[in-house]
Coordinates of C-alpha atoms and ligand atoms in Angstrom, one line a residue:
S138 CA 58.8 -3.8 -179.9
A139 CA 62.0 -5.4 -179.8
A140 CA 62.5 -4.4 -176.2
L141 CA 59.1 -6.0 -175.1
R142 CA 59.4 -9.3 -176.9
D143 CA 63.1 -9.5 -175.2
N144 CA 61.1 -9.3 -172.1
Y145 CA 58.4 -11.2 -172.9
E146 CA 61.2 -14.1 -173.6
M147 CA 62.9 -13.3 -170.4
N148 CA 59.3 -13.6 -168.0
L149 CA 58.5 -16.7 -170.2
K150 CA 62.3 -18.0 -169.6
T151 CA 62.2 -17.3 -165.6
Q152 CA 58.3 -18.7 -165.4
T153 CA 59.6 -22.2 -167.1
L154 CA 62.5 -22.5 -165.1
L155 CA 59.9 -22.0 -162.0
R156 CA 57.7 -24.2 -163.2
L157 CA 60.6 -27.0 -162.9
G158 CA 61.0 -26.7 -160.1
H159 CA 64.2 -24.6 -160.2
S160 CA 65.4 -21.1 -159.1
E161 CA 68.5 -20.2 -161.0
Y162 CA 69.6 -21.5 -164.4
R163 CA 73.1 -22.8 -164.5
P164 CA 75.2 -20.9 -167.3
L165 CA 75.4 -23.9 -169.4
Q166 CA 72.1 -24.2 -169.4
E167 CA 70.9 -21.0 -170.3
Q168 CA 73.2 -20.6 -173.5
A169 CA 72.1 -24.4 -175.0
I170 CA 69.1 -22.9 -174.0
D171 CA 69.1 -19.9 -176.3
A172 CA 71.0 -21.2 -178.8
L173 CA 67.6 -23.8 -179.1
C174 CA 64.5 -21.2 -178.7
S175 CA 66.9 -19.4 -182.2
G176 CA 66.3 -23.1 -183.9
Q177 CA 70.0 -23.5 -183.7
D178 CA 71.1 -27.2 -183.0
V179 CA 72.7 -27.9 -179.7
L180 CA 75.6 -30.5 -178.9
L181 CA 75.4 -30.5 -174.7
A182 CA 78.2 -32.6 -172.7
A183 CA 78.7 -32.3 -169.3
P184 CA 78.7 -35.2 -166.8
T185 CA 76.4 -36.8 -165.8
G186 CA 74.3 -34.8 -163.1
G187 CA 75.2 -31.9 -165.1
G188 CA 71.6 -31.0 -165.2
K189 CA 70.9 -31.2 -169.1
S190 CA 67.7 -33.1 -168.9
L191 CA 66.3 -29.2 -167.7
V192 CA 67.7 -27.7 -171.2
Y193 CA 65.6 -30.0 -173.7
Q194 CA 62.7 -30.0 -170.4
A195 CA 63.0 -25.8 -170.4
A196 CA 63.6 -25.4 -174.7
G197 CA 60.5 -27.9 -174.8
L198 CA 58.4 -25.7 -172.7
I199 CA 59.2 -22.4 -173.9
R200 CA 59.5 -22.8 -178.0
S201 CA 55.9 -24.0 -179.5
G202 CA 55.0 -27.5 -180.7
V203 CA 55.9 -30.6 -178.8
A204 CA 59.3 -31.6 -178.0
I205 CA 60.0 -35.5 -179.2
I206 CA 63.3 -36.8 -176.4
V207 CA 64.5 -40.0 -177.5
S208 CA 66.5 -41.8 -174.6
P209 CA 67.8 -45.6 -175.1
L210 CA 66.8 -45.8 -171.4
L211 CA 62.9 -47.1 -170.9
S212 CA 63.3 -46.5 -166.8
L213 CA 64.9 -42.6 -167.1
M214 CA 62.0 -41.8 -169.8
S215 CA 59.1 -43.4 -168.2
Q216 CA 61.3 -41.8 -164.3
Q217 CA 61.5 -38.2 -165.7
V218 CA 57.4 -38.1 -167.1
E219 CA 56.0 -39.5 -163.6
E220 CA 58.2 -36.6 -162.0
L221 CA 56.9 -33.4 -164.1
N222 CA 53.3 -35.1 -164.3
A223 CA 53.9 -34.2 -160.3
K224 CA 54.9 -30.6 -161.6
G225 CA 51.7 -30.4 -163.9
I226 CA 53.8 -30.6 -167.2
R227 CA 52.2 -32.3 -169.7
A228 CA 54.7 -35.1 -170.6
K229 CA 54.4 -38.5 -172.4
F230 CA 55.6 -41.5 -173.0
L231 CA 55.2 -43.7 -175.8
N232 CA 56.1 -47.2 -175.0
S233 CA 54.8 -50.2 -176.0
T234 CA 52.8 -50.7 -173.1
L235 CA 50.0 -48.5 -174.6
N236 CA 46.8 -50.7 -175.5
S237 CA 45.3 -49.8 -179.2
G238 CA 42.6 -47.1 -177.4
E239 CA 45.6 -45.2 -175.0
Q240 CA 47.3 -44.8 -178.4
D241 CA 44.3 -43.3 -180.0
D242 CA 44.1 -40.9 -176.5
L243 CA 47.9 -39.7 -177.2
V244 CA 47.5 -39.3 -181.1
W245 CA 44.0 -37.2 -180.5
A246 CA 46.0 -35.3 -178.2
L247 CA 49.1 -34.4 -179.9
R248 CA 47.1 -33.0 -183.0
H249 CA 45.2 -30.7 -180.2
H250 CA 48.3 -29.3 -178.5
H251 CA 47.7 -30.9 -175.4
I252 CA 51.3 -31.9 -174.7
D253 CA 54.4 -30.4 -174.9
L254 CA 57.4 -33.1 -173.9
L255 CA 56.8 -36.5 -175.6
Y256 CA 59.4 -39.3 -174.6
L257 CA 59.8 -42.3 -176.6
S258 CA 62.6 -44.8 -177.7
P259 CA 65.0 -44.4 -180.5
E260 CA 63.2 -47.6 -182.1
K261 CA 59.5 -46.1 -182.2
L262 CA 60.7 -43.0 -183.3
V263 CA 63.0 -44.2 -186.3
Q264 CA 59.5 -45.8 -187.9
A265 CA 58.4 -44.9 -190.6
S266 CA 54.7 -44.6 -189.2
V267 CA 56.1 -42.9 -186.4
I268 CA 58.2 -40.4 -189.0
G269 CA 55.0 -39.8 -191.4
F270 CA 52.6 -39.0 -188.1
L271 CA 55.6 -36.4 -186.5
H272 CA 55.1 -34.8 -190.5
S273 CA 51.7 -33.8 -189.4
I274 CA 52.3 -32.2 -185.9
D275 CA 54.5 -29.2 -184.8
I276 CA 57.4 -30.0 -183.1
S277 CA 59.8 -27.7 -180.8
L278 CA 62.8 -29.4 -181.1
F279 CA 64.5 -33.2 -180.9
A280 CA 66.8 -34.0 -177.8
I281 CA 69.0 -37.1 -178.6
D282 CA 69.9 -37.9 -174.9
E283 CA 73.0 -40.5 -174.3
A284 CA 74.3 -39.3 -178.0
H285 CA 77.5 -41.1 -177.2
C286 CA 75.5 -44.3 -177.6
I287 CA 75.7 -43.4 -181.8
S288 CA 80.0 -43.8 -181.5
Q289 CA 79.8 -47.0 -178.4
W290 CA 77.2 -49.2 -179.8
G291 CA 77.4 -48.4 -183.4
D292 CA 75.7 -49.9 -185.8
F293 CA 76.0 -53.6 -184.1
F294 CA 73.8 -52.9 -180.5
R295 CA 71.9 -50.1 -181.6
P296 CA 71.0 -50.3 -185.1
E297 CA 68.3 -47.5 -184.6
Y298 CA 70.6 -44.7 -183.0
S299 CA 72.8 -44.4 -186.4
Q300 CA 69.1 -44.1 -187.7
L301 CA 68.5 -40.9 -186.3
G302 CA 70.9 -39.7 -188.8
Q303 CA 68.0 -39.2 -190.9
L304 CA 65.8 -36.9 -188.5
K305 CA 68.0 -33.7 -189.7
A306 CA 67.1 -34.8 -193.8
F307 CA 63.3 -35.3 -192.6
F308 CA 62.7 -32.3 -190.0
P309 CA 65.3 -29.6 -191.7
H310 CA 63.9 -27.1 -189.8
V311 CA 63.6 -28.5 -186.3
P312 CA 66.5 -27.5 -183.9
I313 CA 68.1 -30.9 -182.6
I314 CA 69.7 -31.2 -179.3
A315 CA 72.8 -34.2 -178.6
L316 CA 73.5 -34.5 -175.0
T317 CA 76.2 -36.9 -174.0
G318 CA 78.3 -37.6 -170.7
T319 CA 81.7 -37.4 -170.8
V320 CA 83.7 -38.0 -174.4
D321 CA 86.7 -37.7 -175.4
Q322 CA 87.3 -35.0 -179.1
K323 CA 86.6 -37.7 -181.2
T324 CA 83.3 -38.7 -180.1
I325 CA 81.9 -35.7 -180.0
I326 CA 82.8 -35.4 -183.6
T327 CA 81.5 -38.7 -184.8
I328 CA 78.6 -37.5 -182.6
Q329 CA 77.9 -34.5 -184.9
E330 CA 78.3 -36.4 -188.1
S331 CA 76.1 -39.2 -187.6
L332 CA 73.3 -36.8 -186.5
Q333 CA 74.3 -34.5 -189.0
L334 CA 74.8 -31.7 -186.5
I335 CA 76.3 -29.4 -189.2
D336 CA 76.9 -25.8 -187.9
C337 CA 75.9 -26.9 -184.1
L338 CA 76.8 -25.0 -181.0
V339 CA 78.8 -26.9 -179.2
L340 CA 79.2 -26.7 -175.4
K341 CA 81.3 -28.7 -172.9
S342 CA 81.4 -28.0 -169.6
S343 CA 84.7 -28.9 -167.0
F344 CA 84.4 -32.8 -166.8
D345 CA 86.1 -32.4 -163.4
R346 CA 84.7 -33.7 -160.1
A347 CA 87.0 -32.1 -157.9
N348 CA 85.2 -33.9 -155.1
I349 CA 86.1 -37.5 -155.9
K350 CA 89.3 -38.8 -154.5
L351 CA 91.2 -40.5 -157.3
Q352 CA 93.7 -43.9 -155.3
I353 CA 94.8 -46.0 -158.0
A354 CA 96.7 -49.1 -156.8
Q355 CA 98.1 -52.5 -157.4
K356 CA 96.0 -55.4 -156.4
R357 CA 97.9 -57.2 -153.9
K358 CA 94.9 -59.4 -151.1
A359 CA 92.6 -57.6 -153.1
K360 CA 89.9 -58.4 -150.0
Q361 CA 92.2 -57.5 -147.7
Q362 CA 92.7 -54.3 -149.2
I363 CA 88.9 -53.9 -149.7
L364 CA 88.7 -54.3 -146.5
Y365 CA 90.7 -52.2 -145.0
F366 CA 89.3 -49.1 -147.5
L367 CA 85.6 -49.7 -146.1
H368 CA 86.4 -49.7 -142.9
H369 CA 89.4 -46.9 -142.8
E370 CA 88.1 -44.7 -145.3
V371 CA 84.1 -45.1 -145.8
P372 CA 83.1 -46.7 -142.2
G373 CA 79.0 -47.2 -142.8
E374 CA 78.8 -45.5 -145.9
S375 CA 77.2 -46.6 -149.1
G376 CA 78.9 -47.6 -152.5
I377 CA 79.6 -49.5 -155.7
I378 CA 82.3 -52.5 -156.1
Y379 CA 82.6 -53.3 -159.3
C380 CA 83.9 -56.8 -160.6
R381 CA 84.3 -57.6 -164.2
S382 CA 82.0 -61.2 -163.8
R383 CA 78.8 -62.4 -162.1
K384 CA 80.1 -65.2 -160.6
K385 CA 82.7 -62.8 -158.7
T386 CA 79.7 -60.3 -158.1
D387 CA 78.1 -62.8 -155.4
E388 CA 81.0 -64.2 -154.0
L389 CA 82.5 -60.8 -153.3
S390 CA 78.8 -59.7 -151.9
N391 CA 78.1 -62.7 -149.4
W392 CA 81.6 -62.7 -148.4
L393 CA 81.3 -59.0 -147.1
R394 CA 77.3 -60.1 -145.9
G395 CA 78.7 -63.1 -144.0
L396 CA 81.5 -60.2 -142.3
G397 CA 78.6 -59.0 -141.0
L398 CA 78.7 -56.0 -143.8
P399 CA 75.2 -55.1 -145.4
S400 CA 76.1 -56.0 -149.4
L401 CA 73.8 -57.0 -152.5
S402 CA 75.0 -57.5 -155.8
Y403 CA 73.5 -56.4 -159.1
H404 CA 74.5 -58.6 -162.4
A405 CA 73.0 -59.2 -166.0
A406 CA 71.3 -62.5 -164.9
M407 CA 69.6 -62.1 -162.0
T408 CA 66.0 -61.6 -162.7
D409 CA 64.3 -57.7 -163.1
E410 CA 62.5 -58.2 -160.1
E411 CA 65.6 -59.1 -158.1
K412 CA 67.5 -56.5 -159.6
Q413 CA 65.2 -53.9 -158.6
A414 CA 65.0 -55.1 -155.3
N415 CA 68.0 -54.7 -154.5
H416 CA 68.3 -50.9 -156.2
A417 CA 65.6 -50.4 -154.0
V418 CA 67.2 -51.3 -150.8
F419 CA 70.1 -49.8 -152.2
I420 CA 68.8 -46.3 -152.7
K421 CA 66.8 -46.6 -149.4
Q422 CA 69.5 -48.2 -147.0
Y423 CA 72.5 -46.3 -146.2
G424 CA 75.3 -48.0 -145.7
T425 CA 75.3 -50.5 -148.5
I426 CA 77.5 -52.1 -150.4
M427 CA 76.5 -52.6 -153.6
V428 CA 78.9 -55.3 -155.7
A429 CA 77.8 -55.0 -159.1
T430 CA 78.9 -55.3 -162.9
T431 CA 78.8 -52.6 -165.4
A432 CA 75.0 -53.8 -165.6
Y433 CA 74.3 -51.6 -162.8
G434 CA 75.6 -48.3 -164.1
M435 CA 73.4 -45.8 -166.5
G436 CA 71.1 -43.9 -165.5
I437 CA 71.8 -44.3 -161.7
D438 CA 71.3 -41.1 -160.0
I439 CA 72.3 -41.6 -156.7
A440 CA 72.8 -39.0 -154.1
H441 CA 74.1 -40.3 -151.1
V442 CA 77.1 -42.7 -153.1
R443 CA 80.2 -42.3 -150.9
F444 CA 82.5 -44.5 -152.8
V445 CA 83.1 -46.5 -156.1
I446 CA 85.8 -49.1 -155.8
H447 CA 87.1 -51.1 -159.1
L448 CA 88.0 -54.5 -158.3
D449 CA 88.7 -54.7 -162.6
L450 CA 89.4 -52.4 -165.1
P451 CA 87.2 -50.7 -166.4
S452 CA 87.5 -50.2 -170.3
S453 CA 88.2 -47.2 -171.2
P454 CA 88.6 -44.1 -169.7
E455 CA 85.2 -42.8 -170.4
A456 CA 84.3 -45.8 -168.1
Y457 CA 86.6 -45.3 -165.4
F458 CA 84.7 -41.8 -165.7
Q459 CA 81.5 -42.8 -165.5
E460 CA 81.5 -45.1 -163.4
V461 CA 84.0 -43.8 -160.5
G462 CA 81.3 -40.4 -161.2
R463 CA 78.5 -42.5 -159.2
A464 CA 80.0 -41.5 -156.3
G465 CA 79.6 -38.0 -154.9
R466 CA 76.5 -37.0 -157.3
D467 CA 75.6 -34.8 -154.3
G468 CA 78.9 -32.7 -154.3
K469 CA 80.3 -34.0 -150.9
P470 CA 83.3 -35.3 -151.1
A471 CA 83.6 -39.0 -152.2
K472 CA 86.3 -41.4 -152.5
S473 CA 87.4 -44.0 -155.3
L474 CA 89.9 -47.1 -156.0
L475 CA 90.9 -49.0 -158.4
L476 CA 92.9 -51.9 -157.9
Y477 CA 94.7 -53.5 -161.0
G478 CA 97.6 -55.1 -161.6
L479 CA 99.4 -56.9 -164.6
Q480 CA 97.3 -59.5 -165.7
D481 CA 94.8 -57.5 -165.4
M482 CA 95.9 -55.9 -168.0
L483 CA 96.7 -58.6 -170.7
Q484 CA 93.9 -60.3 -169.9
A485 CA 91.8 -57.3 -170.8
Q486 CA 93.8 -56.7 -173.8
Q487 CA 94.2 -60.5 -174.9
L488 CA 90.7 -60.6 -174.5
A489 CA 89.8 -57.0 -176.5
A490 CA 92.6 -58.7 -179.9
L491 CA 90.4 -62.3 -179.5
N492 CA 87.6 -60.9 -179.2
P493 CA 85.7 -60.8 -183.4
M494 CA 83.3 -57.7 -182.1
A495 CA 85.7 -55.3 -180.4
S496 CA 86.2 -52.6 -183.0
E497 CA 89.8 -50.8 -183.1
R498 CA 88.3 -48.5 -181.2
E499 CA 87.6 -50.2 -177.9
I500 CA 91.4 -51.3 -178.4
Q501 CA 92.5 -48.1 -178.7
H502 CA 90.6 -47.2 -175.9
L503 CA 91.6 -50.0 -173.7
G504 CA 95.5 -48.6 -174.6
S505 CA 94.2 -45.2 -173.1
L506 CA 93.2 -46.4 -170.4
F507 CA 96.7 -48.1 -169.2
R508 CA 98.5 -44.4 -169.9
I509 CA 95.8 -43.5 -167.5
L510 CA 96.8 -46.2 -165.2
E511 CA 100.6 -46.1 -165.7
G512 CA 101.1 -42.1 -166.9
R513 CA 103.7 -40.5 -164.7
G514 CA 102.0 -37.2 -162.8
C515 CA 98.1 -36.7 -161.8
R516 CA 96.1 -39.0 -162.1
R517 CA 92.9 -36.4 -162.4
Q518 CA 95.5 -34.5 -164.4
N519 CA 95.9 -37.6 -166.5
L520 CA 92.3 -38.3 -166.6
L521 CA 91.4 -35.3 -167.7
S522 CA 94.1 -34.8 -170.5
H523 CA 92.3 -37.9 -171.6
F524 CA 89.3 -35.1 -172.4
D525 CA 91.3 -32.6 -173.8
E526 CA 90.8 -30.9 -170.2
E527 CA 93.8 -28.9 -169.0
I528 CA 93.5 -29.2 -164.7
P529 CA 96.3 -28.2 -162.5
A530 CA 97.8 -31.2 -160.5
C531 CA 94.8 -32.3 -157.6
Q532 CA 96.9 -32.6 -154.2
Y533 CA 94.7 -35.3 -153.8
C534 CA 95.2 -38.1 -155.5
D535 CA 97.9 -40.8 -154.9
R536 CA 100.2 -39.5 -156.7
C537 CA 99.7 -36.1 -155.5
L538 CA 100.0 -36.9 -151.2
T539 CA 102.5 -39.8 -151.9
N540 CA 106.0 -38.9 -153.2
R541 CA 105.5 -38.6 -156.7
S542 CA 109.5 -40.6 -157.0
E543 CA 110.2 -41.7 -160.6
Q544 CA 113.1 -43.9 -161.8
N545 CA 114.8 -44.5 -165.0
M546 CA 114.3 -48.2 -165.9
S547 CA 115.9 -47.5 -169.4
T548 CA 118.6 -50.7 -169.0
A549 CA 115.9 -52.8 -167.3
S550 CA 113.4 -51.9 -169.9
Q551 CA 116.0 -52.7 -172.5
K552 CA 116.8 -55.9 -171.0
L553 CA 113.3 -56.9 -170.6
L554 CA 113.2 -56.2 -174.6
S555 CA 115.9 -57.6 -176.1
L556 CA 115.4 -60.8 -173.6
V557 CA 111.4 -60.8 -175.3
Y558 CA 113.2 -60.2 -178.8
H559 CA 115.7 -63.1 -177.7
T560 CA 113.1 -65.7 -176.8
K561 CA 110.7 -65.0 -179.8
G562 CA 107.7 -63.5 -178.2
L563 CA 107.2 -67.1 -177.4
Q564 CA 107.6 -67.3 -173.6
P565 CA 104.8 -65.9 -171.0
F566 CA 106.0 -63.3 -169.2
S567 CA 107.0 -64.9 -165.7
L568 CA 108.9 -66.8 -167.0
L569 CA 110.6 -63.4 -168.9
I570 CA 111.1 -62.1 -164.8
Q571 CA 112.4 -66.1 -163.2
V572 CA 115.0 -66.2 -166.7
L573 CA 115.9 -62.0 -165.1
L574 CA 116.0 -62.8 -161.5
G575 CA 118.3 -66.1 -163.0
K576 CA 116.0 -68.6 -161.1
K577 CA 117.0 -72.1 -162.1
S578 CA 112.9 -73.2 -161.5
K579 CA 111.4 -76.5 -164.0
S580 CA 110.1 -74.0 -166.5
V581 CA 113.1 -72.1 -166.6
S582 CA 115.5 -75.1 -167.6
A583 CA 112.5 -76.3 -170.3
I584 CA 113.3 -73.4 -172.7
K585 CA 117.3 -73.5 -171.4
G586 CA 117.4 -71.0 -170.0
E587 CA 120.2 -70.5 -167.5
S588 CA 122.1 -70.5 -171.4
L589 CA 120.4 -67.3 -172.4
P590 CA 123.0 -64.6 -172.0
L591 CA 120.3 -61.9 -170.1
F592 CA 120.1 -64.8 -167.0
G593 CA 119.9 -63.2 -163.9
K594 CA 121.0 -60.1 -165.3
G595 CA 118.0 -58.2 -163.8
K596 CA 118.7 -59.0 -160.0
E597 CA 119.1 -55.4 -159.6
L598 CA 114.9 -54.7 -159.3
N599 CA 112.0 -57.6 -157.3
E600 CA 110.0 -59.7 -158.7
A601 CA 106.8 -56.6 -158.6
Q602 CA 109.3 -54.0 -159.8
W603 CA 110.1 -55.9 -163.4
K604 CA 106.3 -56.3 -163.0
S605 CA 105.7 -52.7 -163.6
V606 CA 108.0 -52.3 -165.9
I607 CA 106.1 -54.8 -168.1
R608 CA 102.5 -52.6 -167.7
Y609 CA 104.9 -49.5 -168.6
L610 CA 105.5 -50.6 -171.4
I611 CA 102.3 -52.1 -172.6
A612 CA 100.6 -49.0 -172.1
Y613 CA 103.1 -47.3 -174.1
E614 CA 102.7 -50.0 -177.0
Y615 CA 106.4 -50.9 -177.0
I616 CA 105.1 -54.7 -176.3
S617 CA 101.8 -56.2 -176.7
V618 CA 100.3 -59.5 -175.1
G619 CA 100.8 -62.5 -177.5
T620 CA 96.8 -64.0 -178.2
T621 CA 97.5 -67.3 -176.5
S622 CA 96.4 -67.8 -173.1
F623 CA 99.9 -67.9 -171.4
F624 CA 99.8 -63.9 -172.0
T625 CA 103.1 -63.7 -174.2
L626 CA 105.1 -60.5 -174.7
C627 CA 105.4 -59.8 -178.9
I628 CA 107.6 -57.0 -179.5
N629 CA 106.7 -53.9 -181.0
E630 CA 108.6 -51.6 -183.8
K631 CA 108.5 -49.0 -181.1
A632 CA 110.7 -50.9 -179.2
R633 CA 113.6 -50.1 -181.7
A634 CA 114.2 -46.8 -180.5
V635 CA 114.8 -47.8 -176.5
L636 CA 116.9 -50.8 -177.6
Q637 CA 119.1 -48.5 -179.0
G638 CA 118.9 -46.1 -176.6
K639 CA 117.5 -42.6 -178.3
V640 CA 113.9 -42.9 -175.2
Q641 CA 114.4 -43.3 -172.2
I642 CA 111.9 -44.9 -169.4
I643 CA 111.2 -43.2 -166.8
I644 CA 108.3 -45.5 -164.4
P645 CA 106.7 -43.3 -161.6
A646 CA 107.1 -45.2 -158.1
E647 CA 104.8 -48.0 -157.4
Y648 CA 101.5 -47.3 -155.0
Y649 CA 100.9 -49.3 -152.3
Y650 CA 97.3 -49.5 -150.6
P651 CA 97.1 -48.9 -148.2
V652 CA 100.5 -46.8 -147.2
L653 CA 101.0 -48.7 -143.8
S654 CA 102.5 -45.8 -141.2
E655 CA 105.7 -47.0 -139.3
D656 CA 103.9 -47.3 -136.6
V657 CA 102.1 -50.4 -138.3
L658 CA 104.5 -51.7 -139.6
K659 CA 106.5 -51.6 -136.3
S660 CA 103.5 -52.7 -134.3
Ligands
ADP210 P1 71.9 -34.9 -166.0 O1 70.9 -35.3 -167.0 O2 73.2 -34.3 -166.5 O3 72.8 -36.3 -165.4 P2 70.6 -33.8 -164.4 O4 69.8 -33.3 -165.2 O5 69.9 -35.4 -163.8 O6 71.7 -34.7 -165.1 O7 70.2 -33.1 -163.5 C1 71.2 -33.4 -162.2 C2 70.6 -32.3 -160.8 O8 71.0 -31.1 -160.6 C3 68.9 -33.1 -160.5 O9 68.9 -33.3 -159.3 C4 68.4 -31.7 -160.6 O10 67.3 -31.8 -160.5 C5 69.4 -30.8 -160.2 N1 69.7 -29.3 -161.1 C6 69.6 -29.2 -162.8 N2 69.4 -28.1 -163.6 C7 69.0 -27.7 -162.2 C8 69.5 -25.8 -161.6 N3 69.6 -24.7 -162.6 N4 69.4 -25.5 -160.6 C9 69.9 -26.6 -159.8 N5 69.6 -27.4 -159.4 C10 69.2 -28.1 -161.4

């Protein structure tokens, strides 16, 4: 009867969970598993650590046939297979290190229903011979892990990922689950379209990682700022410092080691052995500081990371979120600090503009990141609104903790914009600031700056404040960086409304890090 069948399915679900080592499903996990078991396609978006792998593992075990799991991260797949095997679960990893004898054994085992979960790389999965073979066996589901790679890497880096769209046509009756970390709505739609998941169930968990304190501050003597943070906020804790360049990574970790702080580096120019060795130390020796490029990232799941520092700008809000999210994976309080300045913004924008490989999308992502840095109000609210999630002000980011004063910079903005206009977008920002401040330097004379109507007309602000005005105007696309190497600024059509006084420019007060108390300032 139906009741009996329901009861049986219930038991199977519970038993499967126990086999996988847990006692309760999380709500989203259960919804996703139920949908897959009824043959529906699913797109599951949840932050790293949200327990996504359990979903395809459990559904794969519950449904009859072999679950085919693809991930771009080979190390993650082999790790999962090992863990599953240790629990007595029949999982295998089809990779190119298998010799022909092992491959034959695997094929035999698959044909004779001795395997429940099969992991393989996207490259393998799209091979005609593999697809042909899969047609000859019973498949329970396809799981596409890190599905955001479809839109992020597109055709250039991982062409196989876009070919995964054929799966639905080849296997119309096999449910597909696409799994992704924190992504915006546009990316969700791109994933759905690329994988042909027309009527899929979209499940999105909250992206808020409330245990991580967000701090974003202007970079000033960055090394001292980092030292202060390490000594006062996270003494003796493990954490990651992200830098853009390999050289900087090595330099900083050497410098920290010189000061007696246990520090290692990690970047793509190191050998695999070096990388693995440093990673192993970071896992084992509590209190290690890993100075890394973003090469240290995907698939890294270490519970005890207590802080993440950004010494350079991440490439997008997604990247920022993911990188910060490597802290506090155990749910306990964790801290983050991002240091940046106008120079970093201009450099990032210029690199993107000059890079022929950079897509329109990447440039847009950078713009979204800038608005998270410069936007008014709570940091966490701004970040999560990028992922279409509304939350109350957090009360513990730098904005919520300091008095959130704001200044009306409309007049200042008009001055700057007209100066950019009058100098035809040919002058670097530093020179424009000198003109506004009425500095009689050589470079000002060289462009006859003294004779410009705005010469010395901006003394109401200091240099740092002028930079903050420029940053805001860049973030909201009133101006953009020129493509020469001198960081010139060009005016955009949108600026007209500011010049005409139709738009007010309200800028949040700068956050200085560290915030020194009165006592410290006096002593
Ligand atoms: P994701 O793939 O979303 O990054 P994982 O699948 O690696 O997340 O899971 C993160 C952690 O949460 C793992 O340590 C896992 O054992 C744990 N976990 C997953 N599901 C459950 C559950 N239902 N109950 C308790 N712990 C869980």
